[in-house]
CSV table of C-alpha atoms in Angstrom, one decimal:
chain,number,residue,atom,x,y,z
A,1,MET,CA,6.3,7.0,36.9
A,2,PRO,CA,7.5,10.6,36.3
A,3,VAL,CA,11.0,11.2,35.0
A,4,ILE,CA,12.7,14.0,36.8
A,5,LEU,CA,14.9,16.2,34.7
A,6,THR,CA,17.1,18.9,36.0
A,7,SER,CA,17.2,22.2,34.1
A,8,ARG,CA,20.7,21.3,33.0
A,9,SER,CA,19.9,17.9,31.6
A,10,ALA,CA,16.8,19.3,30.0
A,11,SER,CA,18.8,22.0,28.2
A,12,ARG,CA,21.3,19.4,27.0
A,13,ILE,CA,18.5,17.2,25.5
A,14,THR,CA,17.0,20.3,23.9
A,15,GLY,CA,20.3,21.3,22.4
A,16,PHE,CA,20.9,17.8,21.1
A,17,LEU,CA,17.5,17.6,19.5
A,18,LEU,CA,18.0,21.0,17.9
A,19,ILE,CA,21.3,19.9,16.4
A,20,ALA,CA,19.8,16.7,15.2
A,21,LEU,CA,16.9,18.5,13.6
A,22,LEU,CA,18.9,21.3,12.0
A,23,ALA,CA,21.9,19.4,10.9
A,24,SER,CA,21.5,18.1,7.4
A,25,GLY,CA,24.0,17.0,4.8
A,26,CYS,CA,24.6,18.8,1.5
A,27,VAL,CA,22.3,17.8,-1.4
A,28,THR,CA,22.8,18.4,-5.1
A,29,THR,CA,19.6,18.3,-7.2
A,30,ARG,CA,19.3,18.3,-11.0
A,31,VAL,CA,15.9,18.8,-12.6
A,32,GLU,CA,15.3,18.2,-16.3
A,33,GLN,CA,12.1,19.8,-17.6
A,34,PHE,CA,10.3,20.5,-20.8
A,35,VAL,CA,9.2,23.9,-22.0
A,36,ILE,CA,5.7,24.8,-23.0
A,37,ASP,CA,4.3,27.9,-24.5
A,38,ALA,CA,1.4,28.4,-22.1
A,39,PRO,CA,0.2,26.8,-18.8
A,40,LEU,CA,-1.5,23.5,-19.4
A,41,ILE,CA,-4.3,23.6,-16.9
A,42,ALA,CA,-7.5,25.7,-17.3
A,43,ALA,CA,-10.0,26.6,-14.6
A,44,GLY,CA,-12.2,23.7,-13.5
A,45,GLU,CA,-9.8,21.0,-14.8
A,46,SER,CA,-8.3,18.5,-12.5
A,47,VAL,CA,-4.9,16.8,-12.3
A,48,VAL,CA,-4.4,13.3,-10.9
A,49,LEU,CA,-1.1,12.2,-9.3
A,50,LEU,CA,-0.5,8.5,-9.8
A,51,SER,CA,2.5,6.3,-9.0
A,52,ASN,CA,3.6,3.6,-11.4
A,53,ARG,CA,3.2,0.4,-9.4
A,54,GLN,CA,3.7,-2.0,-12.3
A,55,ASP,CA,7.5,-2.0,-11.9
A,56,ALA,CA,8.4,-5.1,-10.0
A,57,VAL,CA,11.6,-3.5,-8.5
A,58,VAL,CA,11.0,0.2,-8.2
A,59,GLU,CA,8.0,1.6,-6.3
A,60,THR,CA,7.6,5.2,-5.4
A,61,GLU,CA,7.2,5.8,-1.7
A,62,ASP,CA,3.9,7.1,-0.4
A,63,SER,CA,5.7,9.8,1.5
A,64,PHE,CA,7.1,11.2,-1.7
A,65,LEU,CA,3.6,11.3,-3.3
A,66,ASP,CA,2.2,13.0,-0.2
A,67,CYS,CA,5.0,15.6,-0.4
A,68,LEU,CA,4.3,16.2,-4.1
A,69,TYR,CA,0.6,16.3,-3.5
A,70,GLY,CA,1.1,19.0,-0.9
A,71,ARG,CA,3.2,21.1,-3.2
A,72,LEU,CA,0.7,20.9,-6.1
A,73,LYS,CA,-2.1,21.7,-3.7
A,74,GLY,CA,-0.4,25.0,-3.1
A,75,MET,CA,-1.0,26.0,-6.7
A,76,LYS,CA,-2.9,29.2,-7.3
A,77,GLY,CA,-6.3,29.2,-9.0
A,78,SER,CA,-9.1,26.7,-9.0
A,79,VAL,CA,-7.0,23.7,-10.1
A,80,GLN,CA,-8.1,20.6,-8.3
A,81,ILE,CA,-5.5,18.0,-7.5
A,82,ILE,CA,-6.9,14.5,-7.1
A,83,SER,CA,-5.0,12.0,-5.0
A,84,GLU,CA,-4.1,8.5,-6.2
A,85,ASP,CA,-6.3,6.8,-3.7
A,86,GLN,CA,-9.4,8.9,-4.6
A,87,PHE,CA,-8.9,8.4,-8.3
A,88,LYS,CA,-8.3,4.7,-8.1
A,89,ASP,CA,-11.4,4.3,-5.9
A,90,GLU,CA,-13.5,6.4,-8.3
A,91,LEU,CA,-12.4,4.3,-11.3
A,92,PHE,CA,-12.0,1.0,-9.5
A,93,PRO,CA,-10.5,-1.3,-10.6
A,94,TRP,CA,-9.3,0.1,-13.9
A,95,PHE,CA,-6.1,1.8,-12.4
A,96,GLU,CA,-5.1,-1.2,-10.3
A,97,SER,CA,-1.6,-2.6,-11.3
A,98,ARG,CA,-3.1,-5.4,-13.4
A,99,LEU,CA,-5.2,-3.1,-15.6
A,100,ALA,CA,-3.6,0.4,-15.4
A,101,PRO,CA,-2.8,1.7,-18.9
A,102,THR,CA,0.9,1.7,-19.7
A,103,ARG,CA,0.7,4.1,-22.6
A,104,ALA,CA,-1.2,7.4,-23.0
A,105,GLU,CA,-2.9,6.0,-26.1
A,106,SER,CA,-4.4,3.2,-24.0
A,107,VAL,CA,-6.2,5.7,-21.8
A,108,GLY,CA,-8.1,6.8,-24.9
A,109,ILE,CA,-9.2,3.2,-25.5
A,110,LEU,CA,-10.2,2.8,-21.8
A,111,LEU,CA,-12.2,6.0,-22.0
A,112,GLU,CA,-14.2,4.7,-24.9
A,113,GLN,CA,-16.2,2.7,-22.4
A,114,PRO,CA,-19.1,5.1,-21.5
A,115,HIS,CA,-19.4,4.2,-17.8
A,116,ILE,CA,-15.6,4.8,-17.3
A,117,LYS,CA,-15.7,8.0,-19.3
A,118,SER,CA,-18.7,9.4,-17.4
A,119,LYS,CA,-16.8,8.8,-14.1
A,120,ALA,CA,-13.7,10.5,-15.4
A,121,ASP,CA,-15.7,13.4,-16.8
A,122,ALA,CA,-17.5,13.9,-13.4
A,123,LEU,CA,-14.1,14.3,-11.8
A,124,GLY,CA,-13.1,16.8,-14.4
A,125,VAL,CA,-9.8,15.0,-15.0
A,126,ARG,CA,-7.7,16.5,-17.8
A,127,TYR,CA,-4.1,15.4,-16.9
A,128,LEU,CA,-2.6,12.3,-15.4
A,129,VAL,CA,0.8,12.7,-13.8
A,130,TRP,CA,2.6,9.4,-13.4
A,131,ILE,CA,5.3,9.4,-10.8
A,132,HIS,CA,8.1,6.8,-11.1
A,133,GLY,CA,11.2,6.5,-9.0
A,134,GLU,CA,12.5,6.0,-5.5
A,135,SER,CA,15.1,6.9,-3.0
A,136,ASP,CA,17.8,4.6,-1.8
A,137,ALA,CA,21.0,4.6,0.3
A,138,THR,CA,24.2,3.1,-1.0
A,139,ASN,CA,27.9,3.0,-0.3
A,140,LYS,CA,27.5,2.5,3.4
A,141,GLN,CA,30.8,2.9,5.2
A,142,GLY,CA,32.3,3.1,8.7
A,143,SER,CA,31.4,1.5,12.0
A,144,MET,CA,29.8,2.4,15.3
A,145,SER,CA,29.6,0.5,18.5
A,146,CYS,CA,27.3,1.3,21.4
A,147,SER,CA,27.5,-0.1,25.0
A,148,PHE,CA,25.3,0.4,28.0
A,149,SER,CA,25.9,-0.5,31.6
A,150,PRO,CA,24.4,0.5,35.0
A,151,ALA,CA,27.2,3.2,35.2
A,152,GLY,CA,26.2,4.7,31.9
A,153,GLY,CA,26.6,4.2,28.2
A,154,GLY,CA,27.4,5.7,24.8
A,155,CYS,CA,28.2,5.2,21.2
A,156,PHE,CA,31.6,5.7,19.4
A,157,GLY,CA,32.4,5.6,15.8
A,158,MET,CA,31.4,7.1,12.5
A,159,LEU,CA,29.0,6.0,9.8
A,160,SER,CA,28.5,7.5,6.3
A,161,TRP,CA,26.3,6.6,3.3
A,162,ASP,CA,25.2,8.1,0.0
A,163,ASN,CA,21.6,9.1,-0.5
A,164,ASN,CA,20.2,9.0,-4.0
A,165,SER,CA,16.7,10.1,-5.1
A,166,SER,CA,15.7,9.7,-8.7
A,167,TYR,CA,12.1,10.5,-9.8
A,168,GLU,CA,10.3,11.3,-13.0
A,169,ALA,CA,6.9,12.7,-13.8
A,170,THR,CA,5.2,11.8,-17.0
A,171,ILE,CA,2.3,14.0,-18.0
A,172,TRP,CA,-0.6,12.5,-20.0
A,173,ASP,CA,-3.3,14.6,-21.6
A,174,LEU,CA,-6.6,12.6,-21.3
A,175,LYS,CA,-8.4,14.8,-23.8
A,176,ASP,CA,-6.0,14.0,-26.7
A,177,SER,CA,-4.8,10.7,-25.3
A,178,LYS,CA,-1.1,11.6,-25.7
A,179,SER,CA,2.0,12.0,-23.6
A,180,LEU,CA,3.1,15.6,-23.2
A,181,GLY,CA,6.5,15.0,-21.8
A,182,ILE,CA,8.7,14.0,-18.8
A,183,ILE,CA,10.1,16.0,-16.0
A,184,SER,CA,12.9,14.3,-14.0
A,185,SER,CA,14.6,15.1,-10.8
A,186,GLN,CA,17.8,13.6,-9.4
A,187,SER,CA,19.2,14.4,-6.0
A,188,THR,CA,22.4,13.1,-4.4
A,189,GLY,CA,24.0,13.7,-1.1
A,190,THR,CA,26.1,12.1,1.6
A,191,SER,CA,24.9,11.5,5.1
A,192,VAL,CA,27.2,11.1,8.1
A,193,MET,CA,26.6,10.1,11.7
A,194,PRO,CA,29.5,10.7,14.0
A,195,ALA,CA,29.1,9.4,17.5
A,196,LEU,CA,31.0,10.5,20.6
A,197,ILE,CA,28.8,9.2,23.3
A,198,VAL,CA,25.7,10.5,21.5
A,199,PRO,CA,25.2,9.8,17.8
A,200,ILE,CA,24.5,12.9,15.8
A,201,PRO,CA,22.8,12.1,12.4
A,202,ILE,CA,23.5,14.6,9.7
A,203,ILE,CA,21.2,13.4,7.0
A,204,ALA,CA,21.3,14.4,3.3
A,205,ARG,CA,17.6,14.9,2.7
A,206,THR,CA,17.5,14.0,-1.0
A,207,LYS,CA,13.9,12.9,-1.1
A,208,GLY,CA,12.7,16.3,0.1
A,209,ALA,CA,15.0,18.1,-2.4
A,210,SER,CA,13.7,16.0,-5.3
A,211,CYS,CA,10.1,16.6,-4.2
A,212,ARG,CA,10.8,20.4,-4.2
A,213,GLY,CA,12.5,20.3,-7.6
A,214,LEU,CA,9.9,18.1,-9.3
A,215,GLY,CA,7.0,19.8,-7.5
A,216,ASP,CA,8.2,23.3,-8.6
A,217,GLN,CA,8.6,22.3,-12.2
A,218,LEU,CA,5.2,20.6,-12.3
A,219,VAL,CA,3.6,23.7,-10.8
A,220,THR,CA,5.3,25.8,-13.5
A,221,VAL,CA,4.2,23.5,-16.4
A,222,LEU,CA,0.7,23.1,-15.2
A,223,SER,CA,-0.2,26.5,-14.0
A,224,GLY,CA,2.5,28.8,-15.3
A,225,GLU,CA,3.6,29.9,-11.8
A,226,SER,CA,7.4,30.0,-11.3
B,1,MET,CA,-2.3,-11.8,23.7
B,2,HIS,CA,0.4,-10.2,25.8
B,3,SER,CA,0.9,-11.1,29.4
B,4,ILE,CA,1.5,-8.4,31.9
B,5,THR,CA,4.2,-8.9,34.5
B,6,VAL,CA,4.0,-6.7,37.6
B,7,LEU,CA,7.5,-5.9,38.9
B,8,LYS,CA,7.8,-5.1,42.6
B,9,PHE,CA,10.7,-3.3,44.1
B,10,ASN,CA,11.6,-3.5,47.7
B,11,ARG,CA,11.5,-0.1,49.3
B,12,ILE,CA,14.8,0.9,50.7
B,13,TYR,CA,15.3,4.1,52.6
B,14,ARG,CA,18.1,6.2,51.2
B,15,PRO,CA,19.1,9.8,51.6
B,16,ALA,CA,17.3,12.2,49.2
B,17,LYS,CA,20.0,12.4,46.6
B,18,HIS,CA,20.1,8.6,46.2
B,19,ARG,CA,16.3,8.4,46.2
B,20,LEU,CA,16.3,10.7,43.1
B,21,ALA,CA,18.9,8.6,41.4
B,22,ARG,CA,17.0,5.4,42.1
B,23,LYS,CA,13.8,7.0,40.7
B,24,ASP,CA,15.7,7.9,37.5
B,25,TRP,CA,16.9,4.3,37.1
B,26,ALA,CA,13.5,2.9,37.8
B,27,ALA,CA,12.0,5.2,35.1
B,28,GLY,CA,14.8,4.2,32.7
B,29,ARG,CA,14.1,0.6,33.3
B,30,LEU,CA,10.4,1.1,32.7
B,31,ILE,CA,11.1,2.9,29.5
B,32,LEU,CA,13.5,0.2,28.4
B,33,LEU,CA,10.9,-2.5,29.2
B,34,THR,CA,8.2,-0.6,27.3
B,35,GLY,CA,10.6,-0.4,24.3
B,36,VAL,CA,11.3,-4.1,24.4
B,37,LEU,CA,7.6,-4.9,24.6
B,38,ILE,CA,6.9,-2.6,21.6
B,39,GLY,CA,9.8,-4.2,19.7
B,40,LEU,CA,8.6,-7.7,20.4
B,41,SER,CA,5.0,-6.8,19.4
B,42,ALA,CA,6.4,-5.7,16.0
B,43,CYS,CA,7.7,-9.3,15.4
B,44,GLY,CA,4.2,-10.8,15.0
B,45,GLY,CA,0.6,-10.3,15.9
B,46,THR,CA,-2.7,-9.4,14.3
B,47,VAL,CA,-2.9,-7.7,11.0
B,48,ALA,CA,-5.5,-5.0,10.5
B,49,ILE,CA,-7.1,-5.3,7.0
B,50,ARG,CA,-9.3,-2.5,5.8
B,51,ASP,CA,-12.7,-3.7,4.7
B,52,TYR,CA,-13.6,-0.8,2.5
B,53,PHE,CA,-13.8,-1.6,-1.2
B,54,PRO,CA,-15.3,0.9,-3.7
B,55,ASP,CA,-18.1,-0.1,-6.2
B,56,PRO,CA,-16.5,-1.4,-9.4
B,57,VAL,CA,-17.1,0.7,-12.4
B,58,VAL,CA,-18.3,-1.9,-14.9
B,59,ALA,CA,-21.3,-2.4,-17.2
B,60,PRO,CA,-23.4,-5.3,-15.9
B,61,LEU,CA,-23.8,-8.5,-17.9
B,62,PRO,CA,-27.4,-9.6,-18.5
B,63,TYR,CA,-27.2,-12.6,-16.1
B,64,GLN,CA,-29.0,-13.4,-13.0
B,65,VAL,CA,-26.5,-15.2,-10.8
B,66,GLY,CA,-26.6,-16.9,-7.4
B,67,VAL,CA,-23.6,-16.8,-5.2
B,68,TYR,CA,-22.7,-19.2,-2.5
B,69,TYR,CA,-20.0,-18.5,0.1
B,70,SER,CA,-19.0,-21.6,2.0
B,71,PRO,CA,-18.3,-21.3,5.8
B,72,GLU,CA,-14.6,-22.0,5.0
B,73,PHE,CA,-14.5,-19.0,2.6
B,74,SER,CA,-16.6,-16.6,4.6
B,75,SER,CA,-14.8,-17.2,8.0
B,76,TYR,CA,-11.3,-17.9,6.7
B,77,ARG,CA,-8.7,-16.9,9.1
B,78,TYR,CA,-5.0,-16.9,8.4
B,79,HIS,CA,-2.9,-18.2,11.2
B,80,ASN,CA,0.8,-19.1,11.1
B,81,GLU,CA,2.3,-20.3,14.3
B,82,GLU,CA,5.8,-19.8,13.0
B,83,ASP,CA,5.4,-16.2,12.0
B,84,LYS,CA,2.9,-15.5,14.8
B,85,VAL,CA,0.8,-13.8,12.2
B,86,ASN,CA,-3.0,-14.1,12.7
B,87,PHE,CA,-5.8,-12.3,11.0
B,88,GLU,CA,-9.3,-12.7,9.6
B,89,LEU,CA,-9.8,-12.5,5.9
B,90,GLY,CA,-13.1,-14.2,5.3
B,91,SER,CA,-15.5,-11.3,5.8
B,92,LYS,CA,-13.3,-9.0,3.8
B,93,GLN,CA,-13.2,-11.2,0.8
B,94,VAL,CA,-17.0,-11.8,1.0
B,95,ARG,CA,-17.5,-8.1,1.0
B,96,LEU,CA,-15.2,-7.6,-2.1
B,97,PHE,CA,-16.7,-10.5,-4.1
B,98,ASP,CA,-20.2,-9.4,-3.2
B,99,LYS,CA,-19.5,-5.9,-4.5
B,100,VAL,CA,-17.9,-7.2,-7.7
B,101,PHE,CA,-20.6,-9.7,-8.5
B,102,ALA,CA,-23.3,-7.1,-7.8
B,103,ALA,CA,-21.7,-4.7,-10.3
B,104,MET,CA,-20.9,-7.4,-12.9
B,105,PHE,CA,-24.3,-8.9,-13.3
B,106,THR,CA,-27.8,-7.5,-13.5
B,107,SER,CA,-28.8,-9.4,-10.3
B,108,ARG,CA,-27.0,-11.3,-7.6
B,109,THR,CA,-28.6,-13.3,-4.9
B,110,ALA,CA,-27.3,-15.5,-2.1
B,111,VAL,CA,-28.1,-19.2,-2.6
B,112,SER,CA,-27.5,-22.4,-0.7
B,113,ASP,CA,-24.7,-24.8,-1.5
B,114,PRO,CA,-25.3,-26.1,-5.0
B,115,ASP,CA,-23.6,-29.4,-4.0
B,116,SER,CA,-26.4,-30.0,-1.5
B,117,GLY,CA,-28.7,-30.7,-4.4
B,118,GLN,CA,-31.4,-28.3,-3.1
B,119,ALA,CA,-33.5,-26.7,-5.9
B,120,GLN,CA,-32.5,-23.2,-6.7
B,121,GLN,CA,-34.6,-20.3,-7.9
B,122,GLN,CA,-34.6,-19.3,-11.6
B,123,LEU,CA,-31.0,-18.3,-12.2
B,124,ASP,CA,-28.6,-18.3,-15.2
B,125,LEU,CA,-25.5,-19.3,-13.2
B,126,ILE,CA,-24.4,-20.1,-9.7
B,127,LEU,CA,-21.0,-19.0,-8.6
B,128,VAL,CA,-19.0,-20.4,-5.8
B,129,PRO,CA,-15.7,-18.7,-5.0
B,130,VAL,CA,-13.1,-20.9,-3.3
B,131,LEU,CA,-9.9,-19.7,-1.6
B,132,ASP,CA,-7.2,-22.2,-2.4
B,133,GLU,CA,-4.2,-20.5,-0.7
B,134,TYR,CA,-3.1,-17.3,1.0
B,135,ALA,CA,0.6,-16.8,1.2
B,136,PHE,CA,2.9,-13.9,1.8
B,137,LEU,CA,6.7,-13.2,1.8
B,138,SER,CA,8.2,-10.8,4.2
B,139,PRO,CA,10.9,-8.3,3.3
B,140,ALA,CA,13.5,-10.5,5.0
B,141,GLU,CA,12.6,-13.5,2.8
B,142,THR,CA,12.8,-11.5,-0.5
B,143,ALA,CA,15.7,-9.2,0.5
B,144,THR,CA,13.6,-6.3,-0.7
B,145,ASN,CA,11.6,-3.6,1.1
B,146,PHE,CA,8.3,-5.1,0.3
B,147,TYR,CA,5.7,-7.5,1.7
B,148,THR,CA,4.3,-9.5,-1.2
B,149,VAL,CA,1.0,-11.3,-1.0
B,150,SER,CA,-0.5,-13.9,-3.3
B,151,ILE,CA,-4.0,-15.3,-3.0
B,152,LYS,CA,-5.0,-18.3,-5.1
B,153,TYR,CA,-8.7,-18.6,-5.9
B,154,HIS,CA,-11.0,-20.5,-8.1
B,155,ILE,CA,-14.6,-19.9,-9.1
B,156,ARG,CA,-16.8,-22.9,-9.5
B,157,VAL,CA,-19.6,-22.3,-12.0
B,158,TYR,CA,-22.8,-24.2,-11.8
B,159,SER,CA,-25.9,-24.3,-14.0
B,160,ALA,CA,-29.3,-23.5,-12.5
B,161,ASP,CA,-29.9,-27.2,-11.9
B,162,ASN,CA,-26.8,-27.5,-9.7
B,163,GLN,CA,-24.6,-29.1,-12.4
B,164,ILE,CA,-21.0,-28.0,-12.3
B,165,ILE,CA,-20.2,-26.6,-15.7
B,166,GLY,CA,-17.0,-24.7,-15.1
B,167,TYR,CA,-13.9,-24.0,-13.0
B,168,TRP,CA,-12.0,-20.8,-13.3
B,169,PRO,CA,-8.7,-20.4,-11.3
B,170,PHE,CA,-6.8,-17.2,-10.9
B,171,VAL,CA,-4.1,-15.7,-8.6
B,172,ALA,CA,-4.2,-12.2,-7.2
B,173,TYR,CA,-1.1,-10.4,-6.2
B,174,GLY,CA,-0.3,-7.4,-3.9
B,175,LYS,CA,2.8,-5.8,-2.6
B,176,ASN,CA,3.5,-3.0,-0.2
B,177,ARG,CA,6.6,-1.2,1.1
B,178,SER,CA,7.5,-2.1,4.6
B,179,GLY,CA,8.0,0.7,7.1
B,180,SER,CA,10.7,0.6,9.8
B,181,MET,CA,8.3,1.2,12.6
B,182,SER,CA,5.0,0.2,11.2
B,183,GLY,CA,4.9,-3.5,12.3
B,184,LEU,CA,2.5,-5.6,10.3
B,185,GLU,CA,0.5,-2.7,8.8
B,186,PRO,CA,2.2,-3.0,5.4
B,187,LEU,CA,1.2,-6.7,5.3
B,188,GLY,CA,-2.4,-5.7,5.8
B,189,ASP,CA,-2.1,-3.1,3.0
B,190,ALA,CA,-0.4,-5.6,0.7
B,191,THR,CA,-3.4,-8.0,1.4
B,192,VAL,CA,-5.9,-5.3,0.5
B,193,THR,CA,-3.9,-4.6,-2.8
B,194,ALA,CA,-4.2,-8.3,-3.6
B,195,LEU,CA,-7.9,-8.3,-2.9
B,196,ARG,CA,-8.3,-5.3,-5.2
B,197,ASP,CA,-6.2,-7.2,-7.8
B,198,ALA,CA,-8.7,-10.1,-7.5
B,199,ALA,CA,-11.5,-7.6,-8.3
B,200,ALA,CA,-9.5,-6.5,-11.4
B,201,ALA,CA,-9.2,-10.1,-12.6
B,202,LEU,CA,-12.9,-10.8,-12.0
B,203,VAL,CA,-14.3,-7.7,-13.9
B,204,THR,CA,-12.0,-8.3,-16.9
B,205,GLN,CA,-10.9,-11.9,-17.3
B,206,PHE,CA,-13.7,-13.7,-15.5
B,207,ARG,CA,-16.2,-11.5,-17.2
B,208,ARG,CA,-14.7,-12.5,-20.6
B,209,ALA,CA,-14.9,-16.2,-19.5
B,210,VAL,CA,-18.6,-15.8,-18.6
B,211,GLU,CA,-19.4,-14.2,-21.9
B,212,THR,CA,-17.6,-16.8,-24.0
B,213,GLU,CA,-18.2,-19.7,-21.6
B,214,ASP,CA,-14.4,-20.3,-21.6
B,215,TRP,CA,-14.3,-22.6,-18.6
B,216,ARG,CA,-12.5,-25.7,-17.9
B,217,LEU,CA,-14.0,-28.6,-16.0
B,218,PRO,CA,-12.6,-29.6,-12.6
B,219,GLY,CA,-9.6,-31.8,-13.2
B,220,GLU,CA,-8.7,-30.4,-16.6
B,221,SER,CA,-5.4,-28.7,-16.8
B,222,LYS,CA,-5.1,-25.2,-18.2
B,223,GLN,CA,-2.7,-22.4,-17.4
B,224,GLU,CA,-4.0,-20.4,-14.5
B,225,THR,CA,-4.9,-16.8,-14.9
B,226,SER,CA,-2.6,-14.4,-13.1
């Protein structure tokens, strides 16, 4: 059944959607990096992004990995970025949680097995980037009530909460079986949602900010771009 | 299976302005009804489990093994009336075990039930995987954002003359973050993770057990592998 919208109501809805999309809370991001003399990656070498899934409590969201993957894909040159799924499938099951190496030195031992080494060599993998961390919402405050009736409806009240995103990337060099360093990114912000008939979410997008911060530093370290 | 209710409204003639208003309300009700149905469908239903598993990267052991999948194993279906969760697991686990055994040993052939006493062809071992229990915990039950799955298996090991010589139990685990609008899809992904964990246990711990004949006989107590 078609819903008939007048031009006035359509413009109201459009306006509301624009406000909801554009409104975002303030976010503070702190990135800690390490300095290297020269870009790590050479032409023809590959980088793998992996999430540390051995932690029983913290597990990095797939959406964060997708975001980081997208940023690294934008690197110049012929650097190939291999996704977690592809790498885990190619070396199945050695990077499943039960077997995944927990130290860079353990990768060297794993690669001593010829059939595993030949697979890794075929992919041209030089660096593993382990991502660990997650985003959460804390300190939820306020209240909101909504009611609807045949005559109409609406919501009244105010909600607020703190968004925190904390991630770190540990870079392992597979050639030398050693850890090169850790880059970390922490973003905090407060989201609010006032409602006067219609709730307007003003979200602090900390996960996106952390992705940008960590992604930019990884690009700098790997390729030398800034 | 959802039932479809056809709602009929009596036609009442009203002036044009009111007819428009009534149309809006009918459309609103339809949208609300659709939303409720979608919401209800997220509370239970069928879980889609991907049946793609990569070939394990493992050096084969010099054994010719026969594998028997019982009808209970190959057509296992999880059904829980309370949770209204229902899905087929049997064919997926057969596909996984087949891939793992094919990679682990120099040859793998399908054989008849060794307990039936029928003479088998010349083999080194006969393996019979048995599913003891499939269980999952929802995010609400664990107060986390994850679905967690555990699958309890044991492998019955027979000699070529159909004598049982070993019993190797293990538990596979998987977890996956739940999404707010993704229904039971995360449960399916957690189940796939658990199946992949089973493969990891087989190619490492079960392989070691085969090499060293570190079995226990049925009825003997020994700490289960996890």
